[in-house]
């Protein structure tokens, strides 16, 4: 576990887009042990990493915060494995997904879509005719999806992963990934209409 004095702190406020080359220079320096360079990477990418974790963690802020921190700890540990074949942000997002999905597998919290519906995953008293036009309502609808369906929807539609990549990361079949995506989209459309 990293020393608390050396851990980067979360910064609030508007994030600036990294200048071309910032990540590459900071990755090289951080891989050599430069904690300040890693802190710059952290500050540059924490917003997107946290957002991804939030979506994959049922909209639970505490779980998302822990998952984001775990992802950055893992990134620090694995930084020497970054080969630069893709953007650092791409590598970091994939690592983050693996951290979150690995946690789900370890805790055996994956719930199949059909089982979640049988268990009453849909909120009682939900009014589908209510106006759901803003971003928070989309996020709430996303959070209502069963874990497996939500993970597939986030990875495919928001992160741009292909079904074979999702299958490899989650341990499900490609056909299951496609079915989960279809069902997730259908539910989202129903809840947001």
XYZ file of N, CA and C in Angstrom:
579
model
N 0.857 -1.181 0.000
C 0.000 0.000 0.000
C 0.890 1.226 0.000
N 0.644 2.220 -0.856
C 1.478 3.408 -0.921
C 1.411 4.204 0.373
N 2.492 4.895 0.666
C 2.568 5.767 1.820
C 1.583 6.914 1.644
N 0.790 7.202 2.672
C -0.258 8.232 2.575
C 0.329 9.593 2.239
N 1.555 9.874 2.682
C 2.169 11.169 2.388
C 2.482 11.321 0.910
N 2.668 10.201 0.210
C 3.003 10.251 -1.210
C 1.799 10.064 -2.111
N 0.630 9.787 -1.515
C -0.565 9.575 -2.327
C -1.054 10.888 -2.908
N -1.401 10.892 -4.202
C -1.975 12.099 -4.793
C -3.335 12.391 -4.193
N -3.694 13.640 -4.092
C -4.977 14.064 -3.552
C -5.919 14.402 -4.695
N -7.210 14.166 -4.481
C -8.223 14.492 -5.481
C -8.356 16.007 -5.554
N -8.376 16.513 -6.765
C -8.513 17.950 -6.979
C -9.874 18.199 -7.591
N -10.601 19.147 -7.030
C -11.894 19.489 -7.606
C -11.717 20.705 -8.501
N -12.708 20.972 -9.290
C -12.637 22.102 -10.200
C -12.511 21.610 -11.626
N -12.484 22.533 -12.572
C -12.427 22.131 -13.973
C -11.104 21.460 -14.302
N -11.196 20.373 -15.052
C -9.991 19.666 -15.473
C -9.511 20.257 -16.784
N -8.212 20.348 -16.911
C -7.682 20.833 -18.185
C -7.336 19.639 -19.041
N -7.505 19.788 -20.325
C -7.139 18.722 -21.248
C -5.615 18.650 -21.310
N -5.064 17.422 -21.312
C -3.620 17.320 -21.351
C -3.066 17.818 -22.678
N -1.969 18.510 -22.604
C -1.286 18.940 -23.824
C -0.639 17.720 -24.446
N -0.496 17.746 -25.761
C 0.118 16.641 -26.470
C 1.493 16.378 -25.883
N 1.750 15.176 -25.489
C 3.054 14.819 -24.954
C 3.133 14.851 -23.442
N 2.188 15.541 -22.757
C 2.214 15.579 -21.295
C 2.196 14.176 -20.703
N 1.274 13.342 -21.162
C 1.169 11.996 -20.628
C 2.451 11.208 -20.887
N 2.954 11.251 -22.075
C 4.144 10.467 -22.416
C 5.321 10.837 -21.521
N 5.554 12.119 -21.338
C 6.655 12.565 -20.478
C 6.415 12.155 -19.036
N 5.203 12.343 -18.549
C 4.897 12.001 -17.167
C 4.928 10.499 -16.934
N 4.499 9.710 -17.903
C 4.546 8.254 -17.764
C 5.995 7.792 -17.643
N 6.861 8.307 -18.511
C 8.282 7.924 -18.443
C 8.886 8.301 -17.094
N 8.586 9.505 -16.633
C 9.142 9.967 -15.354
C 8.562 9.152 -14.196
N 7.259 8.902 -14.217
C 6.623 8.143 -13.138
C 7.139 6.703 -13.107
N 7.378 6.126 -14.266
C 7.910 4.760 -14.324
C 9.301 4.683 -13.693
N 10.008 5.814 -13.688
C 11.324 5.874 -13.030
C 11.193 6.189 -11.542
N 9.945 6.311 -11.051
C 9.720 6.540 -9.636
C 9.382 7.966 -9.252
N 9.159 8.840 -10.219
C 8.838 10.240 -9.942
C 7.368 10.354 -9.509
N 7.146 10.508 -8.191
C 5.784 10.573 -7.656
C 5.045 11.817 -8.131
N 5.764 12.902 -8.347
C 5.099 14.133 -8.820
C 4.571 13.964 -10.236
N 5.306 13.254 -11.068
C 4.835 12.992 -12.434
C 3.580 12.129 -12.381
N 3.561 11.145 -11.478
C 2.366 10.309 -11.340
C 1.196 11.121 -10.803
N 1.484 12.048 -9.911
C 0.416 12.910 -9.391
C -0.199 13.742 -10.515
N 0.630 14.221 -11.431
C 0.087 14.973 -12.571
C -0.812 14.082 -13.422
N -0.406 12.827 -13.636
C -1.244 11.886 -14.384
C -2.565 11.660 -13.647
N -2.469 11.505 -12.350
C -3.654 11.305 -11.519
C -4.614 12.484 -11.662
N -4.096 13.682 -11.488
C -4.945 14.875 -11.562
C -5.572 15.018 -12.951
N -4.831 14.667 -13.962
C -5.301 14.797 -15.336
C -6.416 13.804 -15.648
N -6.396 12.628 -15.030
C -7.305 11.552 -15.440
C -8.319 11.121 -14.386
N -8.260 11.651 -13.173
C -9.143 11.176 -12.107
C -10.621 11.384 -12.437
N -10.968 12.460 -13.078
C -12.378 12.714 -13.392
C -12.995 11.635 -14.256
N -12.317 11.271 -15.332
C -12.849 10.246 -16.230
C -12.813 8.867 -15.587
N -11.757 8.585 -14.838
C -11.669 7.290 -14.162
C -12.785 7.167 -13.129
N -12.995 8.215 -12.343
C -14.064 8.184 -11.346
C -15.430 8.002 -12.024
N -15.677 8.722 -13.108
C -16.954 8.599 -13.825
C -17.199 7.175 -14.315
N -16.164 6.553 -14.839
C -16.281 5.168 -15.290
C -16.577 4.252 -14.103
N -15.857 4.436 -13.013
C -16.085 3.620 -11.812
C -17.498 3.825 -11.280
N -17.957 5.062 -11.273
C -19.296 5.364 -10.766
C -20.358 4.606 -11.558
N -20.187 4.604 -12.876
C -21.162 3.909 -13.723
C -21.126 2.399 -13.499
N -19.940 1.858 -13.283
C -19.807 0.418 -13.101
C -20.121 -0.029 -11.665
N -20.215 0.913 -10.742
C -20.454 0.591 -9.323
C -21.849 1.002 -8.863
N -22.829 0.858 -9.713
C -24.223 1.119 -9.339
C -24.489 2.562 -8.948
N -23.641 3.492 -9.332
C -23.837 4.870 -8.932
C -23.543 5.080 -7.456
N -22.846 4.149 -6.838
C -22.486 4.237 -5.420
C -21.179 5.024 -5.310
N -21.264 6.235 -4.769
C -20.105 7.129 -4.717
C -18.956 6.543 -3.902
N -19.252 5.900 -2.789
C -18.197 5.331 -1.951
C -17.464 4.201 -2.681
N -18.237 3.318 -3.327
C -17.617 2.230 -4.092
C -16.814 2.784 -5.267
N -17.366 3.790 -5.935
C -16.680 4.383 -7.080
C -15.382 5.044 -6.648
N -15.409 5.754 -5.526
C -14.199 6.395 -5.015
C -13.138 5.348 -4.698
N -13.545 4.272 -4.030
C -12.598 3.203 -3.694
C -12.049 2.549 -4.956
N -12.914 2.290 -5.927
C -12.481 1.662 -7.171
C -11.516 2.560 -7.935
N -11.793 3.860 -7.966
C -10.894 4.793 -8.655
C -9.528 4.818 -7.973
N -9.529 4.853 -6.647
C -8.254 4.831 -5.918
C -7.507 3.523 -6.176
N -8.235 2.413 -6.159
C -7.612 1.113 -6.441
C -7.023 1.082 -7.850
N -7.731 1.692 -8.789
C -7.238 1.722 -10.168
C -5.923 2.498 -10.263
N -5.833 3.610 -9.550
C -4.590 4.380 -9.601
C -3.453 3.691 -8.850
N -3.779 2.994 -7.789
C -2.741 2.207 -7.105
C -2.224 1.130 -8.049
N -3.146 0.443 -8.715
C -2.744 -0.587 -9.679
C -1.953 0.019 -10.833
N -2.361 1.203 -11.297
C -1.624 1.870 -12.380
C -0.191 2.157 -11.942
N -0.012 2.627 -10.711
C 1.334 2.909 -10.192
C 2.162 1.627 -10.171
N 1.548 0.537 -9.726
C 2.246 -0.744 -9.646
C 2.592 -1.302 -11.019
N 1.733 -1.060 -12.005
C 1.883 -1.667 -13.331
C 2.422 -0.689 -14.386
N 2.819 0.482 -13.979
C 3.221 1.508 -14.938
C 4.330 1.032 -15.872
N 5.215 0.187 -15.375
C 6.299 -0.305 -16.226
C 5.800 -1.234 -17.332
N 4.544 -1.712 -17.226
C 3.978 -2.558 -18.278
C 3.329 -1.742 -19.397
N 3.193 -0.420 -19.196
C 2.631 0.433 -20.252
C 3.677 0.569 -21.357
N 3.331 0.077 -22.545
C 4.288 0.058 -23.658
C 4.135 1.249 -24.594
N 3.126 2.039 -24.416
C 2.946 3.206 -25.268
C 2.357 2.904 -26.627
N 1.801 1.703 -26.808
C 1.194 1.351 -28.090
C -0.155 2.018 -28.283
N -0.748 2.478 -27.185
C -2.001 3.226 -27.231
C -1.807 4.431 -26.323
N -2.807 5.293 -26.288
C -2.739 6.450 -25.399
C -2.745 5.968 -23.949
N -2.095 6.697 -23.068
C -2.090 6.346 -21.655
C -3.516 6.278 -21.127
N -4.376 7.202 -21.563
C -5.766 7.212 -21.086
C -6.488 5.924 -21.466
N -6.204 5.381 -22.644
C -6.809 4.124 -23.077
C -6.347 2.985 -22.174
N -5.058 2.931 -21.926
C -4.490 1.904 -21.048
C -5.081 2.020 -19.636
N -5.172 3.239 -19.136
C -5.690 3.477 -17.790
C -7.163 3.092 -17.684
N -7.953 3.409 -18.700
C -9.370 3.039 -18.661
C -9.540 1.528 -18.696
N -8.757 0.851 -19.501
C -8.842 -0.615 -19.554
C -8.430 -1.210 -18.208
N -7.373 -0.686 -17.621
C -6.925 -1.139 -16.308
C -8.024 -0.903 -15.266
N -8.673 0.251 -15.335
C -9.753 0.585 -14.400
C -10.903 -0.403 -14.524
N -11.306 -0.692 -15.733
C -12.385 -1.660 -15.947
C -11.982 -3.011 -15.367
N -10.746 -3.426 -15.606
C -10.292 -4.707 -15.072
C -10.302 -4.713 -13.547
N -9.943 -3.599 -12.930
C -9.979 -3.504 -11.469
C -11.418 -3.653 -10.975
N -12.344 -2.903 -11.569
C -13.735 -2.953 -11.118
C -14.343 -4.327 -11.381
N -14.131 -4.868 -12.571
C -14.711 -6.173 -12.890
C -14.059 -7.267 -12.057
N -12.786 -7.153 -11.792
C -12.101 -8.122 -10.938
C -12.679 -8.123 -9.540
N -13.009 -6.952 -9.036
C -13.634 -6.839 -7.719
C -14.992 -7.527 -7.722
N -15.752 -7.332 -8.790
C -17.058 -7.989 -8.881
C -16.888 -9.503 -8.868
N -15.913 -9.988 -9.629
C -15.701 -11.438 -9.681
C -15.254 -11.968 -8.327
N -14.339 -11.248 -7.673
C -13.832 -11.707 -6.383
C -14.943 -11.793 -5.351
N -15.845 -10.835 -5.373
C -16.923 -10.821 -4.385
C -18.152 -11.594 -4.849
N -18.067 -12.169 -6.051
C -19.164 -12.953 -6.630
C -20.465 -12.169 -6.635
N -20.371 -10.910 -7.063
C -21.555 -10.061 -7.064
C -22.159 -9.921 -8.452
N -21.648 -10.662 -9.423
C -22.239 -10.578 -10.754
C -23.625 -11.185 -10.703
N -24.578 -10.474 -11.199
C -25.957 -10.935 -11.219
C -26.390 -10.997 -12.673
N -26.974 -12.098 -13.063
C -27.443 -12.181 -14.443
C -28.636 -11.250 -14.616
N -28.840 -10.812 -15.810
C -29.926 -9.892 -16.131
C -31.281 -10.483 -15.747
N -31.527 -11.715 -16.159
C -32.820 -12.335 -15.879
C -33.031 -12.537 -14.376
N -32.009 -12.961 -13.654
C -32.128 -13.161 -12.219
C -32.424 -11.837 -11.522
N -31.769 -10.770 -11.945
C -31.996 -9.470 -11.327
C -33.443 -9.012 -11.531
N -33.995 -9.259 -12.709
C -35.387 -8.890 -12.946
C -36.327 -9.715 -12.061
N -36.020 -11.015 -11.924
C -36.842 -11.861 -11.061
C -36.774 -11.410 -9.603
N -35.592 -10.883 -9.212
C -35.399 -10.440 -7.837
C -35.940 -9.032 -7.600
N -36.497 -8.411 -8.633
C -37.105 -7.097 -8.456
C -36.124 -5.951 -8.573
N -35.213 -6.021 -9.547
C -34.231 -4.948 -9.712
C -34.893 -3.632 -10.103
N -36.035 -3.688 -10.761
C -36.722 -2.449 -11.134
C -37.317 -1.811 -9.883
N -37.225 -0.524 -9.790
C -37.726 0.188 -8.612
C -39.247 0.150 -8.573
N -39.821 -0.172 -7.419
C -41.281 -0.111 -7.316
C -41.751 1.334 -7.366
N -42.868 1.537 -7.978
C -43.448 2.871 -8.030
C -42.804 3.783 -9.053
N -41.969 3.251 -9.922
C -41.317 4.072 -10.937
C -42.347 4.567 -11.939
N -42.304 5.833 -12.258
C -43.240 6.422 -13.194
C -42.523 6.660 -14.519
N -42.667 5.737 -15.494
C -41.940 5.886 -16.750
C -42.392 7.083 -17.579
N -43.537 7.655 -17.281
C -43.999 8.791 -18.081
C -43.435 10.118 -17.569
N -42.736 10.091 -16.416
C -42.145 11.325 -15.884
C -41.066 11.834 -16.825
N -40.872 13.146 -16.832
C -39.855 13.749 -17.690
C -38.465 13.363 -17.206
N -37.690 12.690 -18.066
C -36.359 12.200 -17.700
C -35.315 12.755 -18.668
N -35.402 14.023 -18.976
C -34.550 14.590 -20.008
C -33.146 14.943 -19.595
N -32.855 15.136 -18.311
C -31.515 15.606 -17.972
C -30.546 14.461 -17.704
N -29.306 14.792 -17.605
C -28.223 13.823 -17.459
C -28.367 12.970 -16.195
N -28.814 13.561 -15.098
C -28.973 12.796 -13.866
C -29.963 11.657 -14.036
N -31.018 11.888 -14.789
C -31.992 10.833 -15.009
C -31.406 9.699 -15.841
N -30.570 10.028 -16.798
C -29.891 8.994 -17.584
C -28.977 8.187 -16.671
N -28.228 8.883 -15.816
C -27.335 8.195 -14.882
C -28.129 7.318 -13.917
N -29.259 7.813 -13.443
C -30.095 7.007 -12.538
C -30.617 5.768 -13.247
N -31.065 5.928 -14.486
C -31.549 4.780 -15.255
C -30.417 3.783 -15.471
N -29.251 4.281 -15.773
C -28.088 3.421 -15.948
C -27.790 2.660 -14.655
N -27.884 3.331 -13.536
C -27.621 2.701 -12.242
C -28.668 1.636 -11.906
N -29.862 1.751 -12.455
C -30.924 0.766 -12.202
C -30.680 -0.549 -12.918
N -29.879 -0.517 -13.976
C -29.639 -1.747 -14.723
C -28.932 -2.771 -13.848
N -29.228 -4.038 -14.048
C -28.478 -5.076 -13.338
C -26.985 -4.966 -13.678
N -26.134 -5.385 -12.758
C -24.689 -5.194 -12.896
C -24.138 -5.667 -14.234
N -24.478 -6.874 -14.640
C -23.937 -7.413 -15.881
C -24.359 -6.603 -17.096
N -25.642 -6.261 -17.166
C -26.150 -5.487 -18.293
C -25.548 -4.089 -18.299
N -25.433 -3.487 -17.126
C -24.850 -2.153 -17.027
C -23.389 -2.172 -17.476
N -22.635 -3.174 -17.023
C -21.223 -3.252 -17.390
C -21.070 -3.355 -18.907
N -21.867 -4.207 -19.535
C -21.786 -4.368 -20.992
C -22.167 -3.074 -21.699
N -23.241 -2.428 -21.258
C -23.670 -1.173 -21.878
C -22.593 -0.096 -21.745
N -22.037 0.059 -20.564
C -21.001 1.075 -20.346
C -19.778 0.770 -21.206
N -19.321 -0.471 -21.182
C -18.116 -0.822 -21.940
C -18.329 -0.685 -23.443
N -19.479 -1.128 -23.931
C -19.717 -1.089 -25.378
C -20.084 0.308 -25.875
N -21.122 0.891 -25.285
C -21.649 2.142 -25.817
C -20.888 3.383 -25.350
N -20.350 3.362 -24.145
C -19.659 4.548 -23.643
C -18.152 4.476 -23.812
N -17.582 3.287 -23.675
C -16.126 3.143 -23.772
C -15.671 2.640 -25.133
N -16.597 2.160 -25.964
C -16.257 1.755 -27.319
C -15.617 0.374 -27.444
N -15.790 -0.473 -26.450
C -15.223 -1.816 -26.522
C -16.052 -2.676 -27.476
N -15.407 -3.678 -28.065
C -16.083 -4.660 -28.903
C -16.550 -5.812 -28.016
N -17.496 -6.597 -28.508
C -18.055 -7.685 -27.704
C -17.009 -8.720 -27.309
N -16.040 -8.996 -28.190
C -15.013 -9.973 -27.831
C -14.123 -9.447 -26.698
N -13.887 -8.140 -26.670
C -13.107 -7.544 -25.583
C -13.881 -7.599 -24.267
N -15.174 -7.324 -24.348
C -16.025 -7.371 -23.158
C -16.068 -8.798 -22.621
N -16.240 -9.753 -23.515
C -16.291 -11.157 -23.113
C -14.993 -11.571 -22.414
N -13.871 -11.164 -22.969
C -12.585 -11.520 -22.364
C -12.406 -10.878 -20.989
N -12.832 -9.643 -20.842
C -12.656 -8.931 -19.573
C -13.608 -9.413 -18.486
N -14.815 -9.799 -18.877
C -15.825 -10.161 -17.880
C -15.972 -11.664 -17.675
N -15.453 -12.450 -18.595
C -15.593 -13.899 -18.478
C -16.929 -14.425 -18.962
N -17.665 -13.625 -19.741
C -18.930 -14.085 -20.304
C -18.723 -14.398 -21.782
N -19.659 -15.082 -22.388
C -19.584 -15.407 -23.807
C -19.915 -14.167 -24.643
N -19.405 -14.133 -25.864
C -19.693 -13.022 -26.770
C -21.195 -12.889 -26.987
N -21.888 -14.004 -27.165
C -23.337 -13.978 -27.345
C -24.056 -13.404 -26.125
N -23.554 -13.711 -24.940
C -24.136 -13.161 -23.715
C -23.934 -11.656 -23.673
N -22.753 -11.208 -24.092
C -22.481 -9.773 -24.140
C -23.474 -9.080 -25.071
N -23.699 -9.648 -26.222
C -24.637 -9.061 -27.182
C -26.062 -9.046 -26.617
N -26.449 -10.140 -25.975
C -27.792 -10.213 -25.394
C -27.955 -9.200 -24.258
N -26.936 -9.080 -23.404
C -26.993 -8.114 -22.304
C -27.113 -6.693 -22.842
N -26.365 -6.393 -23.896
C -26.424 -5.059 -24.491
C -27.815 -4.781 -25.049
N -28.371 -5.732 -25.760
C -29.712 -5.563 -26.334
C -30.734 -5.307 -25.226
N -30.677 -6.108 -24.176
C -31.629 -5.957 -23.074
C -31.424 -4.639 -22.338
N -30.160 -4.268 -22.127
C -29.868 -3.009 -21.427
C -30.399 -1.819 -22.220
N -30.165 -1.825 -23.528
C -30.661 -0.732 -24.370
C -32.191 -0.676 -24.336
N -32.832 -1.840 -24.388
C -34.295 -1.891 -24.370
C -34.838 -1.308 -23.059
N -34.240 -1.687 -21.931
C -34.681 -1.150 -20.647
C -34.433 0.347 -20.551
N -33.269 0.788 -20.978
C -32.957 2.219 -20.923
C -33.966 2.998 -21.749
N -34.278 2.503 -22.939
C -35.233 3.190 -23.803
C -36.605 3.256 -23.129
N -36.998 2.147 -22.514
C -38.291 2.095 -21.836
C -38.318 3.076 -20.652
N -37.275 3.095 -19.853
C -37.239 3.951 -18.667
C -37.115 5.431 -19.000
N -36.494 5.734 -20.129
C -36.277 7.140 -20.483
C -37.332 7.693 -21.420
N -38.309 6.851 -21.823
C -39.350 7.369 -22.725
C -40.529 7.898 -21.941
